[in-house]
Amino acid sequence: MSGNTFGTLFRITTWGESHGPAVGVVIDGCPAGLQLDETDIQKELDRRRPGQSDVTTQRKEEDRAEILSGVFSGKTTGAPISIIVKNKDVDSSKYEALRNTPRPGHADLTYQLKYGFRDWRGGGRSSARETIGRVAAGAVAKKLLDLKEVEVLGHVVELGGVRAKIVSIEEVRENTEKNPVRCADPDAAVEMEAIIRAARSEGDSIGGMVEVIGIGIPAGVGEPVFDKLSAELAKALMSIGAVKGVEIGAGFKSASMKGSQMNDVITIRNEKITTLTNNAGGILGGISDGEPIVLRIAVKPTPSISHEQHTVDTSKMQDTKIKIHGRHDPSIPPRIVPVAEAMMALVLVDMMMRGGFINPSTIE
Amino acid sequence: MSGNTFGTLFRITTWGESHGPAVGVVIDGCPAGLQLDETDIQKELDRRRPGQSDVTTQRKEEDRAEILSGVFSGKTTGAPISIIVKNKDVDSSKYEALRNTPRPGHADLTYQLKYGFRDWRGGGRSSARETIGRVAAGAVAKKLLDLKEVEVLGHVVELGGVRAKIVSIEEVRENTEKNPVRCADPDAAVEMEAIIRAARSEGDSIGGMVEVIGIGIPAGVGEPVFDKLSAELAKALMSIGAVKGVEIGAGFKSASMKGSQMNDVITIRNEKITTLTNNAGGILGGISDGEPIVLRIAVKPTPSISHEQHTVDTSKMQDTKIKIHGRHDPSIPPRIVPVAEAMMALVLVDMMMRGGFINPSTIE
Amino acid sequence: MSGNTFGTLFRITTWGESHGPAVGVVIDGCPAGLQLDETDIQKELDRRRPGQSDVTTQRKEEDRAEILSGVFSGKTTGAPISIIVKNKDVDSSKYEALRNTPRPGHADLTYQLKYGFRDWRGGGRSSARETIGRVAAGAVAKKLLDLKEVEVLGHVVELGGVRAKIVSIEEVRENTEKNPVRCADPDAAVEMEAIIRAARSEGDSIGGMVEVIGIGIPAGVGEPVFDKLSAELAKALMSIGAVKGVEIGAGFKSASMKGSQMNDVITIRNEKITTLTNNAGGILGGISDGEPIVLRIAVKPTPSISHEQHTVDTSKMQDTKIKIHGRHDPSIPPRIVPVAEAMMALVLVDMMMRGGFINPSTIE
Amino acid sequence: MSGNTFGTLFRITTWGESHGPAVGVVIDGCPAGLQLDETDIQKELDRRRPGQSDVTTQRKEEDRAEILSGVFSGKTTGAPISIIVKNKDVDSSKYEALRNTPRPGHADLTYQLKYGFRDWRGGGRSSARETIGRVAAGAVAKKLLDLKEVEVLGHVVELGGVRAKIVSIEEVRENTEKNPVRCADPDAAVEMEAIIRAARSEGDSIGGMVEVIGIGIPAGVGEPVFDKLSAELAKALMSIGAVKGVEIGAGFKSASMKGSQMNDVITIRNEKITTLTNNAGGILGGISDGEPIVLRIAVKPTPSISHEQHTVDTSKMQDTKIKIHGRHDPSIPPRIVPVAEAMMALVLVDMMMRGGFINPSTIE
């Protein structure tokens, strides 16, 4: 188990390298009877796709999803769903020069040290193309959640030091996809876009923060004590390439709060138990409480920058300098939004199955 | 799998309730030949134990560890190690009044909603006593790490808004255990202690931040892509009761950094590849790079406060008010330090086994 | 994961050595709300207990089960259930002489070679006392199955060459527990008992065959393709110490059958799809078909015999001879019946949970 | 986890239907540095392929393996290896008539009952084409075993009532692939071939028994107590479609043996601990003892026969009769040999990794 499988009951296995013939995913554990076709997958892949706008990488990939198994007459059969996306616009020429010089901030060095050998073409397995499998599987997870009236929404809340103002769930739903940075605050979006353009023109890159919200999750999802819903979400989100932090609800702010400020008052509203505030982020003791699940992730700036950088030549074991060419996103947060949503959706489906909220065999 | 097992090759299963007869852990996957006796466990349990000082809860528990299996002639045999700690100072009288009124910020409500029924005595399974099993197993993990010259150190870096100054690893090692708040900056420690006392006298509680450092970890530990070392650590730490956030290396700060600031320069020092800075926190692409692993967790304020609080009576489905009595820590970070260390140690041993760095059968 | 955990959703972890202070099991994944007390466990442990009759070992153990967690007010809470049984009648004196001379047919040699070191007292972890945890957990599984009207019955069908005649399920239910060999054919039982006595008086031991039947299992249990119900059962049963073979339905007889003989005719009876015969043993394509599940296991003769035997002295690496003293069962099949039932019950509960037939959170 | 993944550290996930566009497997956990190309896979697929001789099905499939990931410059990289085989000779016309009439002895009925819906084309997921992924992954496992000088050999030992004489390992190695029934006893092979032809001409089918031998396995492989090497092998082999029984060493014969006959004498030969006989089949207490591992499986007759058979029409819930057309193997054992070898190879690699015998990260 080298770690390319995620989930317990709704379980995905991804494969593929940036410059290999294809990337893909096998989903095992999707119940039978779910209506599914390639357009369901494509819709989400198109949100992740490179070249969507001038704030993303210029690699040209259509990222066409093909379903090779597990679907018959437009419905899932309960058998594993294999989805494949062919790599088309592969250009390894820029990478050959870097085969012995690990790029700072990338996984080049650690893959080399771990495996004694690495596929240096376009980052190989550690490329962001690896997330195609996550997004494709997440699209299936979202269809299952939809049947349970659960929705997952992501948006950029900070980028290059600009913080979006706090917005309602409704605004996230309405505004996020209307601008290329995926920020639900239109004014902040304009500023963020400018920051990305500036970073690109300086040959630099810029970090940011993404919030993901899960809406409609019933109370009772999550397994104490190690497989808390919060713990599974933390793993899922931290497993995305550039993520360096995960917080839930009040998160790091809670470190300077008092109990009397942090505790959410429990009350009855419309004959249902609810809380007045949501500092808990929808999770208490690792189990969902029925409020929206709210988490935020810190996304580091893209390590590929066009500045000259100091590194080593591993073949000669001496210091050297490199300049990275090739096509890169100057800022990852806008494109990480669908990936982060996918990871939350995958966790929710899996944990809802584990808790008995979704039947693992068939859509009833 | 209700989630009481943690780890893949070095695997622990914890059990027990706050007011039941005992709590414990079974460790499966400890190699044979490790010298182990109860004092090894006790040393760590004593750091977690209640009643260590006046800044912790006044429940009196000796927390004596008994090893019931897996050790013969002072050495582990490769068989599962069962460790049990009896609960002695149990007093459920204060909890009976709260059986139908979930305490805000606690897991009472979510356990009730998930299971339709709960052990209301002292928080039952969701009590902090659950962490005894983690710390006992962590003590075994630390012994294994010690053989590989890997060390795990935790310390409080922020509490009630007071930030410790940045200190060296040496200072963490020397200073942390010298004050009851486990802060490596002695001046900040004094302030933090005062803050805790103030919170207690106000019947309130206070949050904080803990840093955990792993030293001496070889490059190459961690499994791409889902079981990144960072992802496994995030899950492990987020699974601790009061933790609301986890960050690695530059963490949330990276969200406002540029690539040219974030990337750690790679260089040769003493014929070894190293980095000049450690914004990565020792992990690139989910794999250790040989630098110290540095992570921080946000710890929320203890939800048990003695203020009157609004909640609901679940038997009548109406709003009500409660006052919580009983014995509680006014601030969790000092006592969470050994728990957080234990979780990092457990992840490191497990991932080092998964990567072939520790033989799973015997100590060679 | 040294392999002391069994199951995916209903998951048990056993621990303990023959001559250590205790043996036990932790059950993780039992739904909340199940009525459970120690007598439920004891009933099954008493069937496994040594010293039941003169055809079993004369070690005197009461095997008293204590529940240490997971049960509150007579019902399971959803938290892990820890069950412990203290070892009382421990006498390691007979084993000291054998510490360097592995007993033929036992695990002494392989534990020594694997771990480089072993607990030689009474077989240590490889002792049949290890099965106490299985039977205790199986008792809980049986209670869950009972709610679904599923029953598991085991009986000895062959011993020392004597084959029981083919009997109805009703006869198995009525007759098995009436004789010390647990054979549902009373005439064969008398012969088998005589054979065991003869083997004991010769200082020898004798093998046999046990059949286990699962009744009332709904169609649809089992997960293709690797986690077929048949495959999970095969693993479960083969994991019992002395078992050397597992067959389902027609089993090894099917190797010399024709398709026209083997195929079970499918028909409608009482408006339900059923089969006229049951050569499939209730499983087709790894999934239950609604007919009784029928499997048989081959149980080898107890390796502990009092004849002089050739072996090696591992400390001197030379050939030697040993005579085994101590207390042993001359024939294992009668006492393996409750263990084999437990293993089938554990698989059925786990696979019924995996398939959505039992809610993993609560007894509704 | 619907069960399409096998293994703990060396882990495979298979996917694909008989009449879908392709079938395939993803291997996760293959160490980096293994020389691997498509001819390695093809060699084993050719042994499994339909249409090898007139005793197998006449479906024409080249079964060309394509490696889509995880291999770079002729060597594995540590990343998942995705292998795909396109289905070419698909003809679903014969199956349409059977969409509501489950074929006796097949999984049609149980898939229908479990999923409420099924891919009726050529058996869908329950087709023997599912084993292509097993054999492809097994080819990779065999290459890893080869580096450790471990060999896996399968041969038909019984078919249609004809038993092969007992042969040496050398004869198995030399003779098995020389005849279309894969029997190491050339005389028996002739008889078996005649039996298969007779069964085909009668429109019937015939069962048999296959033996699989593992040679060169070091002592110490296998994890007590549930993940015994024997238990993992039992699961692996029983998970193959037509297998109804698994036995190890003396197997079912041990049920009528005495301890004094069954126990293998332990002795020193060439300064190495060995046993004079191998009734244990190379496994004691679930751990390999250094002797060859020997197991046998019972293979039922192909359920597809051309006789008229009684079954039900599930759309009308009434009895009916069917005749199966299409292309089928009259006897499975010859073609199951490479599948059974693959399953043993997969278990051995996985358990050798779990025991520390194979480094999971790199080929050193």
PDB file of N, CA, C and O in Angstrom, chain B residues 324-362:
ATOM      1  N   ILE B 324     -22.003  23.456  34.849  1.00  0.00           N
ATOM      2  CA  ILE B 324     -21.187  22.244  34.932  1.00  0.00           C
ATOM      3  C   ILE B 324     -20.324  22.295  36.188  1.00  0.00           C
ATOM      4  O   ILE B 324     -19.610  23.262  36.418  1.00  0.00           O
ATOM      5  N   HIS B 325     -20.417  21.256  36.992  1.00  0.00           N
ATOM      6  CA  HIS B 325     -19.515  21.108  38.131  1.00  0.00           C
ATOM      7  C   HIS B 325     -18.514  20.017  37.756  1.00  0.00           C
ATOM      8  O   HIS B 325     -18.413  19.626  36.614  1.00  0.00           O
ATOM      9  N   GLY B 326     -17.801  19.532  38.692  1.00  0.00           N
ATOM     10  CA  GLY B 326     -16.822  18.493  38.384  1.00  0.00           C
ATOM     11  C   GLY B 326     -15.443  19.094  38.245  1.00  0.00           C
ATOM     12  O   GLY B 326     -15.255  20.286  38.467  1.00  0.00           O
ATOM     13  N   ARG B 327     -14.460  18.247  37.840  1.00  0.00           N
ATOM     14  CA  ARG B 327     -13.052  18.649  37.853  1.00  0.00           C
ATOM     15  C   ARG B 327     -12.544  18.732  36.423  1.00  0.00           C
ATOM     16  O   ARG B 327     -12.628  17.775  35.676  1.00  0.00           O
ATOM     17  N   HIS B 328     -12.021  19.856  36.043  1.00  0.00           N
ATOM     18  CA  HIS B 328     -11.621  20.043  34.651  1.00  0.00           C
ATOM     19  C   HIS B 328     -10.321  20.817  34.564  1.00  0.00           C
ATOM     20  O   HIS B 328      -9.983  21.594  35.437  1.00  0.00           O
ATOM     21  N   ASP B 329      -9.621  20.636  33.457  1.00  0.00           N
ATOM     22  CA  ASP B 329      -8.445  21.453  33.178  1.00  0.00           C
ATOM     23  C   ASP B 329      -8.919  22.806  32.680  1.00  0.00           C
ATOM     24  O   ASP B 329      -9.675  22.851  31.693  1.00  0.00           O
ATOM     25  N   PRO B 330      -8.432  23.889  33.254  1.00  0.00           N
ATOM     26  CA  PRO B 330      -8.803  25.195  32.696  1.00  0.00           C
ATOM     27  C   PRO B 330      -8.153  25.455  31.337  1.00  0.00           C
ATOM     28  O   PRO B 330      -8.627  26.274  30.569  1.00  0.00           O
ATOM     29  N   SER B 331      -7.095  24.709  31.034  1.00  0.00           N
ATOM     30  CA  SER B 331      -6.431  24.887  29.734  1.00  0.00           C
ATOM     31  C   SER B 331      -5.765  23.576  29.354  1.00  0.00           C
ATOM     32  O   SER B 331      -5.044  22.973  30.152  1.00  0.00           O
ATOM     33  N   ILE B 332      -6.030  23.116  28.144  1.00  0.00           N
ATOM     34  CA  ILE B 332      -5.594  21.776  27.764  1.00  0.00           C
ATOM     35  C   ILE B 332      -4.156  21.716  27.234  1.00  0.00           C
ATOM     36  O   ILE B 332      -3.491  20.699  27.378  1.00  0.00           O
ATOM     37  N   PRO B 333      -3.631  22.753  26.597  1.00  0.00           N
ATOM     38  CA  PRO B 333      -2.339  22.604  25.931  1.00  0.00           C
ATOM     39  C   PRO B 333      -1.222  21.958  26.752  1.00  0.00           C
ATOM     40  O   PRO B 333      -0.538  21.052  26.240  1.00  0.00           O
ATOM     41  N   PRO B 334      -1.025  22.326  28.039  1.00  0.00           N
ATOM     42  CA  PRO B 334       0.076  21.688  28.764  1.00  0.00           C
ATOM     43  C   PRO B 334      -0.039  20.167  28.807  1.00  0.00           C
ATOM     44  O   PRO B 334       0.970  19.470  28.655  1.00  0.00           O
ATOM     45  N   ARG B 335      -1.259  19.673  29.016  1.00  0.00           N
ATOM     46  CA  ARG B 335      -1.421  18.212  29.098  1.00  0.00           C
ATOM     47  C   ARG B 335      -1.551  17.560  27.733  1.00  0.00           C
ATOM     48  O   ARG B 335      -1.406  16.338  27.609  1.00  0.00           O
ATOM     49  N   ILE B 336      -1.821  18.344  26.703  1.00  0.00           N
ATOM     50  CA  ILE B 336      -1.928  17.749  25.369  1.00  0.00           C
ATOM     51  C   ILE B 336      -0.538  17.505  24.771  1.00  0.00           C
ATOM     52  O   ILE B 336      -0.397  16.721  23.815  1.00  0.00           O
ATOM     53  N   VAL B 337       0.473  18.143  25.321  1.00  0.00           N
ATOM     54  CA  VAL B 337       1.831  17.972  24.775  1.00  0.00           C
ATOM     55  C   VAL B 337       2.235  16.499  24.671  1.00  0.00           C
ATOM     56  O   VAL B 337       2.596  16.028  23.577  1.00  0.00           O
ATOM     57  N   PRO B 338       2.162  15.712  25.759  1.00  0.00           N
ATOM     58  CA  PRO B 338       2.557  14.303  25.604  1.00  0.00           C
ATOM     59  C   PRO B 338       1.643  13.521  24.665  1.00  0.00           C
ATOM     60  O   PRO B 338       2.085  12.565  24.020  1.00  0.00           O
ATOM     61  N   VAL B 339       0.390  13.917  24.576  1.00  0.00           N
ATOM     62  CA  VAL B 339      -0.536  13.224  23.658  1.00  0.00           C
ATOM     63  C   VAL B 339      -0.134  13.517  22.211  1.00  0.00           C
ATOM     64  O   VAL B 339      -0.086  12.613  21.362  1.00  0.00           O
ATOM     65  N   ALA B 340       0.171  14.779  21.929  1.00  0.00           N
ATOM     66  CA  ALA B 340       0.561  15.166  20.571  1.00  0.00           C
ATOM     67  C   ALA B 340       1.881  14.504  20.189  1.00  0.00           C
ATOM     68  O   ALA B 340       2.046  14.021  19.055  1.00  0.00           O
ATOM     69  N   GLU B 341       2.808  14.450  21.130  1.00  0.00           N
ATOM     70  CA  GLU B 341       4.074  13.739  20.864  1.00  0.00           C
ATOM     71  C   GLU B 341       3.789  12.277  20.542  1.00  0.00           C
ATOM     72  O   GLU B 341       4.369  11.696  19.622  1.00  0.00           O
ATOM     73  N   ALA B 342       2.901  11.679  21.326  1.00  0.00           N
ATOM     74  CA  ALA B 342       2.571  10.266  21.114  1.00  0.00           C
ATOM     75  C   ALA B 342       2.022  10.056  19.712  1.00  0.00           C
ATOM     76  O   ALA B 342       2.412   9.116  19.014  1.00  0.00           O
ATOM     77  N   MET B 343       1.139  10.945  19.275  1.00  0.00           N
ATOM     78  CA  MET B 343       0.543  10.765  17.953  1.00  0.00           C
ATOM     79  C   MET B 343       1.600  10.906  16.860  1.00  0.00           C
ATOM     80  O   MET B 343       1.599  10.153  15.881  1.00  0.00           O
ATOM     81  N   MET B 344       2.519  11.879  17.020  1.00  0.00           N
ATOM     82  CA  MET B 344       3.577  11.968  16.014  1.00  0.00           C
ATOM     83  C   MET B 344       4.460  10.716  16.038  1.00  0.00           C
ATOM     84  O   MET B 344       4.801  10.166  14.992  1.00  0.00           O
ATOM     85  N   ALA B 345       4.775  10.246  17.228  1.00  0.00           N
ATOM     86  CA  ALA B 345       5.626   9.052  17.334  1.00  0.00           C
ATOM     87  C   ALA B 345       4.954   7.842  16.687  1.00  0.00           C
ATOM     88  O   ALA B 345       5.603   7.052  15.982  1.00  0.00           O
ATOM     89  N   LEU B 346       3.654   7.701  16.903  1.00  0.00           N
ATOM     90  CA  LEU B 346       2.930   6.572  16.313  1.00  0.00           C
ATOM     91  C   LEU B 346       2.957   6.638  14.786  1.00  0.00           C
ATOM     92  O   LEU B 346       3.152   5.627  14.107  1.00  0.00           O
ATOM     93  N   VAL B 347       2.752   7.839  14.252  1.00  0.00           N
ATOM     94  CA  VAL B 347       2.788   7.997  12.791  1.00  0.00           C
ATOM     95  C   VAL B 347       4.187   7.698  12.261  1.00  0.00           C
ATOM     96  O   VAL B 347       4.350   6.989  11.259  1.00  0.00           O
ATOM     97  N   LEU B 348       5.198   8.205  12.949  1.00  0.00           N
ATOM     98  CA  LEU B 348       6.561   8.011  12.448  1.00  0.00           C
ATOM     99  C   LEU B 348       6.936   6.532  12.417  1.00  0.00           C
ATOM    100  O   LEU B 348       7.485   6.037  11.427  1.00  0.00           O
ATOM    101  N   VAL B 349       6.637   5.812  13.499  1.00  0.00           N
ATOM    102  CA  VAL B 349       6.971   4.381  13.508  1.00  0.00           C
ATOM    103  C   VAL B 349       6.211   3.656  12.405  1.00  0.00           C
ATOM    104  O   VAL B 349       6.777   2.860  11.651  1.00  0.00           O
ATOM    105  N   ASP B 350       4.931   3.958  12.286  1.00  0.00           N
ATOM    106  CA  ASP B 350       4.115   3.272  11.288  1.00  0.00           C
ATOM    107  C   ASP B 350       4.628   3.555   9.881  1.00  0.00           C
ATOM    108  O   ASP B 350       4.785   2.641   9.055  1.00  0.00           O
ATOM    109  N   MET B 351       4.901   4.814   9.597  1.00  0.00           N
ATOM    110  CA  MET B 351       5.337   5.170   8.250  1.00  0.00           C
ATOM    111  C   MET B 351       6.773   4.712   7.992  1.00  0.00           C
ATOM    112  O   MET B 351       7.112   4.393   6.854  1.00  0.00           O
ATOM    113  N   MET B 352       7.589   4.667   9.017  1.00  0.00           N
ATOM    114  CA  MET B 352       8.944   4.130   8.823  1.00  0.00           C
ATOM    115  C   MET B 352       8.881   2.628   8.548  1.00  0.00           C
ATOM    116  O   MET B 352       9.649   2.108   7.739  1.00  0.00           O
ATOM    117  N   MET B 353       7.950   1.940   9.192  1.00  0.00           N
ATOM    118  CA  MET B 353       7.752   0.516   8.858  1.00  0.00           C
ATOM    119  C   MET B 353       7.241   0.371   7.435  1.00  0.00           C
ATOM    120  O   MET B 353       7.721  -0.473   6.679  1.00  0.00           O
ATOM    121  N   ARG B 354       6.249   1.188   7.080  1.00  0.00           N
ATOM    122  CA  ARG B 354       5.683   1.081   5.731  1.00  0.00           C
ATOM    123  C   ARG B 354       6.737   1.359   4.669  1.00  0.00           C
ATOM    124  O   ARG B 354       6.661   0.817   3.563  1.00  0.00           O
ATOM    125  N   GLY B 355       7.708   2.214   4.978  1.00  0.00           N
ATOM    126  CA  GLY B 355       8.745   2.549   4.008  1.00  0.00           C
ATOM    127  C   GLY B 355       9.958   1.645   4.062  1.00  0.00           C
ATOM    128  O   GLY B 355      10.893   1.822   3.280  1.00  0.00           O
ATOM    129  N   GLY B 356       9.964   0.667   4.987  1.00  0.00           N
ATOM    130  CA  GLY B 356      11.095  -0.250   5.063  1.00  0.00           C
ATOM    131  C   GLY B 356      12.235   0.247   5.944  1.00  0.00           C
ATOM    132  O   GLY B 356      13.333  -0.312   5.909  1.00  0.00           O
ATOM    133  N   PHE B 357      11.994   1.267   6.768  1.00  0.00           N
ATOM    134  CA  PHE B 357      13.044   1.817   7.632  1.00  0.00           C
ATOM    135  C   PHE B 357      13.128   1.088   8.977  1.00  0.00           C
ATOM    136  O   PHE B 357      14.128   1.170   9.660  1.00  0.00           O
ATOM    137  N   ILE B 358      12.049   0.438   9.379  1.00  0.00           N
ATOM    138  CA  ILE B 358      12.038  -0.353  10.612  1.00  0.00           C
ATOM    139  C   ILE B 358      11.513  -1.730  10.248  1.00  0.00           C
ATOM    140  O   ILE B 358      10.484  -1.852   9.591  1.00  0.00           O
ATOM    141  N   ASN B 359      12.248  -2.763  10.650  1.00  0.00           N
ATOM    142  CA  ASN B 359      11.806  -4.123  10.359  1.00  0.00           C
ATOM    143  C   ASN B 359      10.592  -4.463  11.213  1.00  0.00           C
ATOM    144  O   ASN B 359      10.626  -4.303  12.431  1.00  0.00           O
ATOM    145  N   PRO B 360       9.495  -4.905  10.572  1.00  0.00           N
ATOM    146  CA  PRO B 360       8.265  -5.142  11.332  1.00  0.00           C
ATOM    147  C   PRO B 360       8.292  -6.402  12.197  1.00  0.00           C
ATOM    148  O   PRO B 360       7.432  -6.553  13.069  1.00  0.00           O
ATOM    149  N   SER B 361       9.249  -7.294  11.974  1.00  0.00           N
ATOM    150  CA  SER B 361       9.250  -8.561  12.718  1.00  0.00           C
ATOM    151  C   SER B 361      10.172  -8.525  13.938  1.00  0.00           C
ATOM    152  O   SER B 361       9.789  -8.957  15.022  1.00  0.00           O
ATOM    153  N   THR B 362      11.390  -8.051  13.755  1.00  0.00           N
ATOM    154  CA  THR B 362      12.331  -8.079  14.872  1.00  0.00           C
ATOM    155  C   THR B 362      13.233  -6.856  14.876  1.00  0.00           C
ATOM    156  O   THR B 362      13.507  -6.279  13.839  1.00  0.00           O
TER     157      THR B 362
END
